[in-house]
């Protein structure tokens, strides 16, 4: 009997997502801020896409990269929230094994894509400030499209091993995942074999892919700051640095929580599991909500076009 059960469970047809362990009774209340974040992310990112499309003066490299970020944010939040809300509202905890792996793939894919777009935006700011006369000859529309395509290929290729490796492992312990979504290590930890390959690959992506993005961003901003400090007047320095403000805010909103989550997972063994899960979910969903808000508030061209949109003023 036990042999039969083990054999049947080696390749589970479904997983059970618990939601936030220990807080099941408050799932409906917890869903309210998450649902609000999702609505803001959807409305905000679609608004950014609409404004950039409708405003010819925004048809420039920086805003093309912003549109790529908006599409990525929409993809990330939509790959997470619908299932999470179905758990919170309808107690729909089952998820098909293939659907779980698909969700895992898209979460990692869109996260890597976000990081790559931030690096591309840093390149745009570097060229605009350090080589202003050559900005539009260096970052032409075909070049921007090539960079975008390279980001898509990169995130697709580097994210593919996550579900591929997870599918190879035998699962004989349990099919219950103490999460609201199919996080890579949460799924892999259910396997009843040595899964160090999955762990090492996750670290490889963190350091060699996203780590290189961070290094590129830091080097770009070192060159940007050098160029800014060489400007003749204080007003010119402040005005030029102000063009980087939105980019810096979204970078900090992405990488600082990521660092905190990494430290929490490695050194927070005494922290309650429900806190781990809650913070991880907030981390994944916060940037898609904040990015359009930051760019709308801090970018004059978008803010002006947004005001005209709501006040029905002419161009």
PDB file of C-alpha atoms in Angstrom:
ATOM      1  CA  UNK A   1       0.000   0.000   0.000  1.00  0.00           C
ATOM      2  CA  UNK A   2       2.742   2.434   0.927  1.00  0.00           C
ATOM      3  CA  UNK A   3       4.661   1.505  -2.212  1.00  0.00           C
ATOM      4  CA  UNK A   4       1.635   2.304  -4.318  1.00  0.00           C
ATOM      5  CA  UNK A   5       1.149   5.657  -2.662  1.00  0.00           C
ATOM      6  CA  UNK A   6       4.801   6.545  -3.090  1.00  0.00           C
ATOM      7  CA  UNK A   7       4.722   5.551  -6.758  1.00  0.00           C
ATOM      8  CA  UNK A   8       1.608   7.597  -7.413  1.00  0.00           C
ATOM      9  CA  UNK A   9       3.081  10.592  -5.633  1.00  0.00           C
ATOM     10  CA  UNK A  10       6.440  10.584  -7.435  1.00  0.00           C
ATOM     11  CA  UNK A  11       4.939  12.818 -10.136  1.00  0.00           C
ATOM     12  CA  UNK A  12       2.061  14.683  -8.483  1.00  0.00           C
ATOM     13  CA  UNK A  13      -0.702  15.895 -10.768  1.00  0.00           C
ATOM     14  CA  UNK A  14      -1.442  18.841  -8.470  1.00  0.00           C
ATOM     15  CA  UNK A  15       0.099  20.889  -5.690  1.00  0.00           C
ATOM     16  CA  UNK A  16      -1.759  22.489  -2.799  1.00  0.00           C
ATOM     17  CA  UNK A  17      -0.944  26.145  -2.116  1.00  0.00           C
ATOM     18  CA  UNK A  18      -1.680  26.914   1.537  1.00  0.00           C
ATOM     19  CA  UNK A  19      -1.719  30.669   1.126  1.00  0.00           C
ATOM     20  CA  UNK A  20      -0.223  32.395   4.149  1.00  0.00           C
ATOM     21  CA  UNK A  21       0.248  29.643   6.796  1.00  0.00           C
ATOM     22  CA  UNK A  22      -1.307  30.423  10.146  1.00  0.00           C
ATOM     23  CA  UNK A  23      -3.318  33.350   8.787  1.00  0.00           C
ATOM     24  CA  UNK A  24      -5.953  31.399   6.862  1.00  0.00           C
ATOM     25  CA  UNK A  25      -8.758  32.967   8.912  1.00  0.00           C
ATOM     26  CA  UNK A  26      -7.736  36.439   7.786  1.00  0.00           C
ATOM     27  CA  UNK A  27      -7.152  35.638   4.113  1.00  0.00           C
ATOM     28  CA  UNK A  28     -10.125  37.735   3.011  1.00  0.00           C
ATOM     29  CA  UNK A  29      -8.802  40.787   4.862  1.00  0.00           C
ATOM     30  CA  UNK A  30      -5.260  40.216   3.648  1.00  0.00           C
ATOM     31  CA  UNK A  31      -6.593  40.092   0.098  1.00  0.00           C
ATOM     32  CA  UNK A  32      -7.774  43.716   0.253  1.00  0.00           C
ATOM     33  CA  UNK A  33      -4.326  45.410   0.095  1.00  0.00           C
ATOM     34  CA  UNK A  34      -3.083  42.858  -2.452  1.00  0.00           C
ATOM     35  CA  UNK A  35      -6.125  43.382  -4.655  1.00  0.00           C
ATOM     36  CA  UNK A  36      -5.648  47.151  -4.340  1.00  0.00           C
ATOM     37  CA  UNK A  37      -1.993  46.818  -5.373  1.00  0.00           C
ATOM     38  CA  UNK A  38      -3.033  44.758  -8.394  1.00  0.00           C
ATOM     39  CA  UNK A  39      -5.664  47.264  -9.514  1.00  0.00           C
ATOM     40  CA  UNK A  40      -3.192  50.151  -9.145  1.00  0.00           C
ATOM     41  CA  UNK A  41      -0.540  48.190 -11.061  1.00  0.00           C
ATOM     42  CA  UNK A  42      -2.953  47.395 -13.915  1.00  0.00           C
ATOM     43  CA  UNK A  43      -4.358  50.928 -14.182  1.00  0.00           C
ATOM     44  CA  UNK A  44      -0.993  52.625 -13.690  1.00  0.00           C
ATOM     45  CA  UNK A  45       0.942  50.596 -16.238  1.00  0.00           C
ATOM     46  CA  UNK A  46      -1.794  50.724 -18.861  1.00  0.00           C
ATOM     47  CA  UNK A  47      -1.960  54.501 -18.325  1.00  0.00           C
ATOM     48  CA  UNK A  48       1.790  54.800 -18.916  1.00  0.00           C
ATOM     49  CA  UNK A  49       1.497  52.757 -22.122  1.00  0.00           C
ATOM     50  CA  UNK A  50      -1.449  54.872 -23.305  1.00  0.00           C
ATOM     51  CA  UNK A  51       0.239  58.201 -22.572  1.00  0.00           C
ATOM     52  CA  UNK A  52       3.502  57.243 -24.288  1.00  0.00           C
ATOM     53  CA  UNK A  53       1.568  56.007 -27.326  1.00  0.00           C
ATOM     54  CA  UNK A  54      -0.578  59.138 -27.574  1.00  0.00           C
ATOM     55  CA  UNK A  55       2.156  61.730 -26.896  1.00  0.00           C
ATOM     56  CA  UNK A  56       4.614  62.089 -29.844  1.00  0.00           C
ATOM     57  CA  UNK A  57       7.129  63.986 -27.677  1.00  0.00           C
ATOM     58  CA  UNK A  58       7.523  60.827 -25.567  1.00  0.00           C
ATOM     59  CA  UNK A  59       8.590  58.661 -28.498  1.00  0.00           C
ATOM     60  CA  UNK A  60      12.158  58.542 -27.239  1.00  0.00           C
ATOM     61  CA  UNK A  61      14.463  55.771 -25.926  1.00  0.00           C
ATOM     62  CA  UNK A  62      13.817  56.407 -22.236  1.00  0.00           C
ATOM     63  CA  UNK A  63      10.047  56.085 -22.674  1.00  0.00           C
ATOM     64  CA  UNK A  64      10.342  53.054 -24.930  1.00  0.00           C
ATOM     65  CA  UNK A  65      12.250  51.342 -22.120  1.00  0.00           C
ATOM     66  CA  UNK A  66       9.571  52.562 -19.700  1.00  0.00           C
ATOM     67  CA  UNK A  67       6.927  50.880 -21.878  1.00  0.00           C
ATOM     68  CA  UNK A  68       8.934  47.655 -21.782  1.00  0.00           C
ATOM     69  CA  UNK A  69       8.997  47.945 -17.988  1.00  0.00           C
ATOM     70  CA  UNK A  70       5.233  48.569 -17.894  1.00  0.00           C
ATOM     71  CA  UNK A  71       4.530  45.443 -19.992  1.00  0.00           C
ATOM     72  CA  UNK A  72       6.874  43.424 -17.753  1.00  0.00           C
ATOM     73  CA  UNK A  73       5.156  44.725 -14.611  1.00  0.00           C
ATOM     74  CA  UNK A  74       1.765  43.780 -16.046  1.00  0.00           C
ATOM     75  CA  UNK A  75       3.048  40.302 -16.844  1.00  0.00           C
ATOM     76  CA  UNK A  76       4.583  39.774 -13.407  1.00  0.00           C
ATOM     77  CA  UNK A  77       1.567  40.944 -11.417  1.00  0.00           C
ATOM     78  CA  UNK A  78      -0.857  38.989 -13.622  1.00  0.00           C
ATOM     79  CA  UNK A  79       1.165  35.789 -13.262  1.00  0.00           C
ATOM     80  CA  UNK A  80       0.872  36.079  -9.463  1.00  0.00           C
ATOM     81  CA  UNK A  81      -2.324  37.842  -8.357  1.00  0.00           C
ATOM     82  CA  UNK A  82      -5.197  35.884  -9.965  1.00  0.00           C
ATOM     83  CA  UNK A  83      -4.210  32.606  -8.305  1.00  0.00           C
ATOM     84  CA  UNK A  84      -3.376  34.344  -5.028  1.00  0.00           C
ATOM     85  CA  UNK A  85      -6.785  36.026  -4.914  1.00  0.00           C
ATOM     86  CA  UNK A  86      -8.547  32.765  -5.768  1.00  0.00           C
ATOM     87  CA  UNK A  87      -6.865  31.242  -2.695  1.00  0.00           C
ATOM     88  CA  UNK A  88      -7.842  34.164  -0.489  1.00  0.00           C
ATOM     89  CA  UNK A  89     -11.434  34.495  -1.737  1.00  0.00           C
ATOM     90  CA  UNK A  90     -12.539  31.012  -2.813  1.00  0.00           C
ATOM     91  CA  UNK A  91     -10.093  28.748  -0.977  1.00  0.00           C
ATOM     92  CA  UNK A  92      -9.066  27.417  -4.403  1.00  0.00           C
ATOM     93  CA  UNK A  93      -5.735  25.973  -3.332  1.00  0.00           C
ATOM     94  CA  UNK A  94      -5.120  23.296  -5.925  1.00  0.00           C
ATOM     95  CA  UNK A  95      -2.832  24.077  -8.834  1.00  0.00           C
ATOM     96  CA  UNK A  96      -1.955  21.719 -11.649  1.00  0.00           C
ATOM     97  CA  UNK A  97       1.679  20.567 -11.700  1.00  0.00           C
ATOM     98  CA  UNK A  98       2.262  22.021 -15.169  1.00  0.00           C
ATOM     99  CA  UNK A  99       0.507  25.263 -14.222  1.00  0.00           C
ATOM    100  CA  UNK A 100       2.704  25.494 -11.123  1.00  0.00           C
ATOM    101  CA  UNK A 101       5.851  25.127 -13.233  1.00  0.00           C
ATOM    102  CA  UNK A 102       4.516  27.696 -15.717  1.00  0.00           C
ATOM    103  CA  UNK A 103       3.914  30.187 -12.930  1.00  0.00           C
ATOM    104  CA  UNK A 104       7.429  29.535 -11.615  1.00  0.00           C
ATOM    105  CA  UNK A 105       8.857  30.180 -15.075  1.00  0.00           C
ATOM    106  CA  UNK A 106       7.000  33.450 -15.635  1.00  0.00           C
ATOM    107  CA  UNK A 107       7.814  34.817 -12.160  1.00  0.00           C
ATOM    108  CA  UNK A 108      11.537  34.302 -12.754  1.00  0.00           C
ATOM    109  CA  UNK A 109      11.308  35.410 -16.382  1.00  0.00           C
ATOM    110  CA  UNK A 110       9.638  38.730 -15.599  1.00  0.00           C
ATOM    111  CA  UNK A 111      11.955  39.352 -12.621  1.00  0.00           C
ATOM    112  CA  UNK A 112      15.047  38.884 -14.806  1.00  0.00           C
ATOM    113  CA  UNK A 113      13.400  41.069 -17.452  1.00  0.00           C
ATOM    114  CA  UNK A 114      12.864  43.856 -14.910  1.00  0.00           C
ATOM    115  CA  UNK A 115      16.521  43.782 -13.935  1.00  0.00           C
ATOM    116  CA  UNK A 116      17.619  43.887 -17.569  1.00  0.00           C
ATOM    117  CA  UNK A 117      15.365  46.847 -18.340  1.00  0.00           C
ATOM    118  CA  UNK A 118      16.817  48.781 -15.401  1.00  0.00           C
ATOM    119  CA  UNK A 119      20.284  48.177 -16.877  1.00  0.00           C
ATOM    120  CA  UNK A 120      19.041  49.362 -20.290  1.00  0.00           C
ATOM    121  CA  UNK A 121      17.591  52.489 -18.668  1.00  0.00           C
ATOM    122  CA  UNK A 122      20.950  53.138 -16.996  1.00  0.00           C
ATOM    123  CA  UNK A 123      22.556  52.925 -20.443  1.00  0.00           C
ATOM    124  CA  UNK A 124      20.050  55.460 -21.759  1.00  0.00           C
ATOM    125  CA  UNK A 125      20.799  57.878 -18.897  1.00  0.00           C
ATOM    126  CA  UNK A 126      24.560  57.405 -19.413  1.00  0.00           C
ATOM    127  CA  UNK A 127      24.368  58.195 -23.128  1.00  0.00           C
ATOM    128  CA  UNK A 128      21.954  61.120 -22.588  1.00  0.00           C
ATOM    129  CA  UNK A 129      24.171  62.790 -19.966  1.00  0.00           C
ATOM    130  CA  UNK A 130      27.701  61.795 -20.999  1.00  0.00           C
ATOM    131  CA  UNK A 131      27.159  61.960 -24.781  1.00  0.00           C
ATOM    132  CA  UNK A 132      24.129  64.248 -25.210  1.00  0.00           C
ATOM    133  CA  UNK A 133      24.866  65.229 -28.816  1.00  0.00           C
ATOM    134  CA  UNK A 134      25.013  61.588 -29.880  1.00  0.00           C
ATOM    135  CA  UNK A 135      22.096  60.333 -27.773  1.00  0.00           C
ATOM    136  CA  UNK A 136      19.641  59.792 -30.614  1.00  0.00           C
ATOM    137  CA  UNK A 137      22.267  58.577 -33.064  1.00  0.00           C
ATOM    138  CA  UNK A 138      23.502  55.924 -30.607  1.00  0.00           C
ATOM    139  CA  UNK A 139      20.117  54.827 -29.234  1.00  0.00           C
ATOM    140  CA  UNK A 140      18.156  54.713 -32.475  1.00  0.00           C
ATOM    141  CA  UNK A 141      14.787  52.974 -32.655  1.00  0.00           C
ATOM    142  CA  UNK A 142      16.319  49.798 -34.179  1.00  0.00           C
ATOM    143  CA  UNK A 143      18.962  49.782 -31.427  1.00  0.00           C
ATOM    144  CA  UNK A 144      16.311  50.118 -28.718  1.00  0.00           C
ATOM    145  CA  UNK A 145      14.295  47.314 -30.344  1.00  0.00           C
ATOM    146  CA  UNK A 146      17.422  45.124 -30.473  1.00  0.00           C
ATOM    147  CA  UNK A 147      18.119  45.764 -26.790  1.00  0.00           C
ATOM    148  CA  UNK A 148      14.509  44.891 -25.948  1.00  0.00           C
ATOM    149  CA  UNK A 149      14.692  41.683 -27.967  1.00  0.00           C
ATOM    150  CA  UNK A 150      17.985  40.758 -26.269  1.00  0.00           C
ATOM    151  CA  UNK A 151      16.332  41.276 -22.850  1.00  0.00           C
ATOM    152  CA  UNK A 152      13.422  39.008 -23.823  1.00  0.00           C
ATOM    153  CA  UNK A 153      15.733  36.275 -25.111  1.00  0.00           C
ATOM    154  CA  UNK A 154      17.942  36.535 -22.041  1.00  0.00           C
ATOM    155  CA  UNK A 155      15.101  36.238 -19.537  1.00  0.00           C
ATOM    156  CA  UNK A 156      13.500  33.417 -21.517  1.00  0.00           C
ATOM    157  CA  UNK A 157      16.691  31.384 -21.776  1.00  0.00           C
ATOM    158  CA  UNK A 158      17.909  31.852 -18.206  1.00  0.00           C
ATOM    159  CA  UNK A 159      14.466  31.188 -16.695  1.00  0.00           C
ATOM    160  CA  UNK A 160      13.831  27.966 -18.624  1.00  0.00           C
ATOM    161  CA  UNK A 161      16.029  25.697 -16.417  1.00  0.00           C
ATOM    162  CA  UNK A 162      13.956  26.527 -13.311  1.00  0.00           C
ATOM    163  CA  UNK A 163      10.850  24.532 -14.310  1.00  0.00           C
ATOM    164  CA  UNK A 164      12.919  22.053 -16.342  1.00  0.00           C
ATOM    165  CA  UNK A 165      14.978  21.076 -13.279  1.00  0.00           C
ATOM    166  CA  UNK A 166      11.920  21.092 -10.998  1.00  0.00           C
ATOM    167  CA  UNK A 167      10.155  18.669 -13.344  1.00  0.00           C
ATOM    168  CA  UNK A 168      13.044  16.176 -13.124  1.00  0.00           C
ATOM    169  CA  UNK A 169      12.888  15.662  -9.367  1.00  0.00           C
ATOM    170  CA  UNK A 170      10.790  12.905  -7.747  1.00  0.00           C
ATOM    171  CA  UNK A 171       8.278  14.217  -5.188  1.00  0.00           C
ATOM    172  CA  UNK A 172       7.443  11.753  -2.442  1.00  0.00           C
ATOM    173  CA  UNK A 173       7.137  13.828   0.737  1.00  0.00           C
ATOM    174  CA  UNK A 174       4.064  16.000   0.284  1.00  0.00           C
ATOM    175  CA  UNK A 175       2.392  18.102  -2.372  1.00  0.00           C
ATOM    176  CA  UNK A 176       1.578  20.937   0.043  1.00  0.00           C
ATOM    177  CA  UNK A 177       3.420  24.215  -0.635  1.00  0.00           C
ATOM    178  CA  UNK A 178       3.289  26.676   2.301  1.00  0.00           C
ATOM    179  CA  UNK A 179       3.062  29.628  -0.109  1.00  0.00           C
ATOM    180  CA  UNK A 180       0.570  31.591  -2.171  1.00  0.00           C
ATOM    181  CA  UNK A 181       2.508  30.877  -5.377  1.00  0.00           C
ATOM    182  CA  UNK A 182       4.896  28.375  -6.895  1.00  0.00           C
ATOM    183  CA  UNK A 183       8.218  29.821  -5.798  1.00  0.00           C
ATOM    184  CA  UNK A 184      11.201  27.873  -7.147  1.00  0.00           C
ATOM    185  CA  UNK A 185      12.810  26.737  -3.892  1.00  0.00           C
ATOM    186  CA  UNK A 186       9.455  26.149  -2.170  1.00  0.00           C
ATOM    187  CA  UNK A 187       8.597  23.595  -4.865  1.00  0.00           C
ATOM    188  CA  UNK A 188      12.081  22.060  -5.092  1.00  0.00           C
ATOM    189  CA  UNK A 189      12.228  21.597  -1.311  1.00  0.00           C
ATOM    190  CA  UNK A 190       9.389  19.078  -1.612  1.00  0.00           C
ATOM    191  CA  UNK A 191      11.555  16.735  -3.679  1.00  0.00           C
ATOM    192  CA  UNK A 192      12.902  13.590  -2.035  1.00  0.00           C
ATOM    193  CA  UNK A 193      16.324  13.711  -3.664  1.00  0.00           C
ATOM    194  CA  UNK A 194      19.409  15.912  -3.747  1.00  0.00           C
ATOM    195  CA  UNK A 195      18.354  19.214  -5.338  1.00  0.00           C
ATOM    196  CA  UNK A 196      21.615  21.131  -4.993  1.00  0.00           C
ATOM    197  CA  UNK A 197      21.679  21.625  -8.773  1.00  0.00           C
ATOM    198  CA  UNK A 198      18.519  23.750  -8.543  1.00  0.00           C
ATOM    199  CA  UNK A 199      19.938  25.736  -5.623  1.00  0.00           C
ATOM    200  CA  UNK A 200      23.231  26.340  -7.396  1.00  0.00           C
ATOM    201  CA  UNK A 201      21.495  27.390 -10.593  1.00  0.00           C
ATOM    202  CA  UNK A 202      19.363  29.888  -8.683  1.00  0.00           C
ATOM    203  CA  UNK A 203      22.518  31.398  -7.172  1.00  0.00           C
ATOM    204  CA  UNK A 204      24.150  31.420 -10.612  1.00  0.00           C
ATOM    205  CA  UNK A 205      21.287  33.489 -12.053  1.00  0.00           C
ATOM    206  CA  UNK A 206      21.324  35.839  -9.073  1.00  0.00           C
ATOM    207  CA  UNK A 207      25.034  36.584  -9.324  1.00  0.00           C
ATOM    208  CA  UNK A 208      25.898  36.179 -13.000  1.00  0.00           C
ATOM    209  CA  UNK A 209      22.765  37.676 -14.551  1.00  0.00           C
ATOM    210  CA  UNK A 210      21.158  40.099 -12.116  1.00  0.00           C
ATOM    211  CA  UNK A 211      24.503  40.727 -10.396  1.00  0.00           C
ATOM    212  CA  UNK A 212      26.003  41.849 -13.708  1.00  0.00           C
ATOM    213  CA  UNK A 213      23.031  44.172 -14.192  1.00  0.00           C
ATOM    214  CA  UNK A 214      23.764  45.773 -10.819  1.00  0.00           C
ATOM    215  CA  UNK A 215      27.448  46.187 -11.691  1.00  0.00           C
ATOM    216  CA  UNK A 216      26.532  47.747 -15.048  1.00  0.00           C
ATOM    217  CA  UNK A 217      24.092  50.153 -13.355  1.00  0.00           C
ATOM    218  CA  UNK A 218      26.677  51.160 -10.724  1.00  0.00           C
ATOM    219  CA  UNK A 219      29.400  51.736 -13.339  1.00  0.00           C
ATOM    220  CA  UNK A 220      26.969  53.763 -15.476  1.00  0.00           C
ATOM    221  CA  UNK A 221      26.033  55.998 -12.566  1.00  0.00           C
ATOM    222  CA  UNK A 222      29.660  56.514 -11.588  1.00  0.00           C
ATOM    223  CA  UNK A 223      30.260  57.880 -15.083  1.00  0.00           C
ATOM    224  CA  UNK A 224      27.038  59.905 -14.894  1.00  0.00           C
ATOM    225  CA  UNK A 225      28.042  61.476 -11.562  1.00  0.00           C
ATOM    226  CA  UNK A 226      31.480  62.335 -12.936  1.00  0.00           C
ATOM    227  CA  UNK A 227      29.854  64.094 -15.882  1.00  0.00           C
ATOM    228  CA  UNK A 228      27.395  65.917 -13.611  1.00  0.00           C
ATOM    229  CA  UNK A 229      30.105  67.179 -11.242  1.00  0.00           C
ATOM    230  CA  UNK A 230      31.988  68.556 -14.239  1.00  0.00           C
ATOM    231  CA  UNK A 231      29.069  70.823 -15.169  1.00  0.00           C
ATOM    232  CA  UNK A 232      29.825  74.509 -14.591  1.00  0.00           C
ATOM    233  CA  UNK A 233      26.864  75.573 -12.419  1.00  0.00           C
ATOM    234  CA  UNK A 234      24.956  74.141  -9.479  1.00  0.00           C
ATOM    235  CA  UNK A 235      21.614  74.611 -11.248  1.00  0.00           C
ATOM    236  CA  UNK A 236      22.844  72.621 -14.239  1.00  0.00           C
ATOM    237  CA  UNK A 237      24.042  69.829 -11.960  1.00  0.00           C
ATOM    238  CA  UNK A 238      20.725  69.658 -10.091  1.00  0.00           C
ATOM    239  CA  UNK A 239      18.670  69.763 -13.299  1.00  0.00           C
ATOM    240  CA  UNK A 240      20.741  67.048 -14.969  1.00  0.00           C
ATOM    241  CA  UNK A 241      20.718  64.793 -11.932  1.00  0.00           C
ATOM    242  CA  UNK A 242      16.950  65.298 -11.713  1.00  0.00           C
ATOM    243  CA  UNK A 243      16.542  63.468 -15.022  1.00  0.00           C
ATOM    244  CA  UNK A 244      17.864  60.340 -13.259  1.00  0.00           C
ATOM    245  CA  UNK A 245      15.584  60.631 -10.232  1.00  0.00           C
ATOM    246  CA  UNK A 246      12.777  58.365 -11.428  1.00  0.00           C
ATOM    247  CA  UNK A 247      15.204  55.699 -12.577  1.00  0.00           C
ATOM    248  CA  UNK A 248      17.059  55.723  -9.252  1.00  0.00           C
ATOM    249  CA  UNK A 249      13.806  55.426  -7.288  1.00  0.00           C
ATOM    250  CA  UNK A 250      12.569  52.383  -9.227  1.00  0.00           C
ATOM    251  CA  UNK A 251      15.998  50.735  -8.977  1.00  0.00           C
ATOM    252  CA  UNK A 252      16.022  51.188  -5.208  1.00  0.00           C
ATOM    253  CA  UNK A 253      12.423  49.905  -4.993  1.00  0.00           C
ATOM    254  CA  UNK A 254      13.516  46.754  -6.834  1.00  0.00           C
ATOM    255  CA  UNK A 255      16.974  45.862  -5.517  1.00  0.00           C
ATOM    256  CA  UNK A 256      16.852  46.919  -1.832  1.00  0.00           C
ATOM    257  CA  UNK A 257      13.825  44.714  -0.966  1.00  0.00           C
ATOM    258  CA  UNK A 258      15.431  41.913  -2.978  1.00  0.00           C
ATOM    259  CA  UNK A 259      18.558  42.169  -0.832  1.00  0.00           C
ATOM    260  CA  UNK A 260      16.416  42.185   2.320  1.00  0.00           C
ATOM    261  CA  UNK A 261      14.497  39.074   1.192  1.00  0.00           C
ATOM    262  CA  UNK A 262      17.740  37.246   0.374  1.00  0.00           C
ATOM    263  CA  UNK A 263      19.175  38.018   3.807  1.00  0.00           C
ATOM    264  CA  UNK A 264      15.890  37.030   5.445  1.00  0.00           C
ATOM    265  CA  UNK A 265      15.863  33.628   3.751  1.00  0.00           C
ATOM    266  CA  UNK A 266      19.474  32.904   4.665  1.00  0.00           C
ATOM    267  CA  UNK A 267      19.662  34.296   8.204  1.00  0.00           C
ATOM    268  CA  UNK A 268      16.046  34.547   9.354  1.00  0.00           C
ATOM    269  CA  UNK A 269      15.499  30.961  10.458  1.00  0.00           C
ATOM    270  CA  UNK A 270      13.783  32.180  13.618  1.00  0.00           C
ATOM    271  CA  UNK A 271      11.379  34.412  11.697  1.00  0.00           C
ATOM    272  CA  UNK A 272       7.803  33.085  11.406  1.00  0.00           C
ATOM    273  CA  UNK A 273       6.946  31.385   8.102  1.00  0.00           C
ATOM    274  CA  UNK A 274       3.870  33.549   7.562  1.00  0.00           C
ATOM    275  CA  UNK A 275       6.074  36.663   7.779  1.00  0.00           C
ATOM    276  CA  UNK A 276       8.424  35.167   5.163  1.00  0.00           C
ATOM    277  CA  UNK A 277       5.530  34.481   2.811  1.00  0.00           C
ATOM    278  CA  UNK A 278       3.867  37.855   3.369  1.00  0.00           C
ATOM    279  CA  UNK A 279       7.061  39.837   2.804  1.00  0.00           C
ATOM    280  CA  UNK A 280       7.956  37.814  -0.302  1.00  0.00           C
ATOM    281  CA  UNK A 281       4.561  38.526  -1.824  1.00  0.00           C
ATOM    282  CA  UNK A 282       4.782  42.220  -1.041  1.00  0.00           C
ATOM    283  CA  UNK A 283       8.261  42.340  -2.575  1.00  0.00           C
ATOM    284  CA  UNK A 284       7.089  40.785  -5.845  1.00  0.00           C
ATOM    285  CA  UNK A 285       4.013  42.997  -6.156  1.00  0.00           C
ATOM    286  CA  UNK A 286       5.325  46.323  -4.888  1.00  0.00           C
ATOM    287  CA  UNK A 287       7.504  47.315  -7.891  1.00  0.00           C
ATOM    288  CA  UNK A 288       4.723  46.812 -10.512  1.00  0.00           C
ATOM    289  CA  UNK A 289       2.538  49.127  -8.422  1.00  0.00           C
ATOM    290  CA  UNK A 290       5.213  51.726  -7.606  1.00  0.00           C
ATOM    291  CA  UNK A 291       6.945  52.012 -10.990  1.00  0.00           C
ATOM    292  CA  UNK A 292       4.130  53.819 -12.866  1.00  0.00           C
ATOM    293  CA  UNK A 293       3.422  56.030  -9.850  1.00  0.00           C
ATOM    294  CA  UNK A 294       7.064  57.077  -9.550  1.00  0.00           C
ATOM    295  CA  UNK A 295       7.398  57.830 -13.252  1.00  0.00           C
ATOM    296  CA  UNK A 296       4.046  59.648 -13.416  1.00  0.00           C
ATOM    297  CA  UNK A 297       4.856  61.880 -10.433  1.00  0.00           C
ATOM    298  CA  UNK A 298       8.544  62.547 -11.161  1.00  0.00           C
ATOM    299  CA  UNK A 299       8.514  62.799 -14.963  1.00  0.00           C
ATOM    300  CA  UNK A 300       7.169  66.190 -16.041  1.00  0.00           C
ATOM    301  CA  UNK A 301       6.194  65.128 -19.563  1.00  0.00           C
ATOM    302  CA  UNK A 302       4.096  62.193 -18.295  1.00  0.00           C
ATOM    303  CA  UNK A 303       2.589  64.220 -15.456  1.00  0.00           C
ATOM    304  CA  UNK A 304       1.607  67.086 -17.796  1.00  0.00           C
ATOM    305  CA  UNK A 305       0.040  64.682 -20.294  1.00  0.00           C
ATOM    306  CA  UNK A 306      -1.790  62.924 -17.453  1.00  0.00           C
ATOM    307  CA  UNK A 307      -3.225  66.215 -16.212  1.00  0.00           C
ATOM    308  CA  UNK A 308      -4.381  67.113 -19.724  1.00  0.00           C
ATOM    309  CA  UNK A 309      -5.991  63.708 -20.014  1.00  0.00           C
ATOM    310  CA  UNK A 310      -8.080  64.178 -16.860  1.00  0.00           C
ATOM    311  CA  UNK A 311      -8.832  67.877 -17.324  1.00  0.00           C
ATOM    312  CA  UNK A 312      -9.776  67.326 -21.000  1.00  0.00           C
ATOM    313  CA  UNK A 313      -7.523  70.166 -22.100  1.00  0.00           C
ATOM    314  CA  UNK A 314      -6.280  70.236 -25.647  1.00  0.00           C
ATOM    315  CA  UNK A 315      -2.649  69.541 -26.603  1.00  0.00           C
TER     316      UNK A 315
END
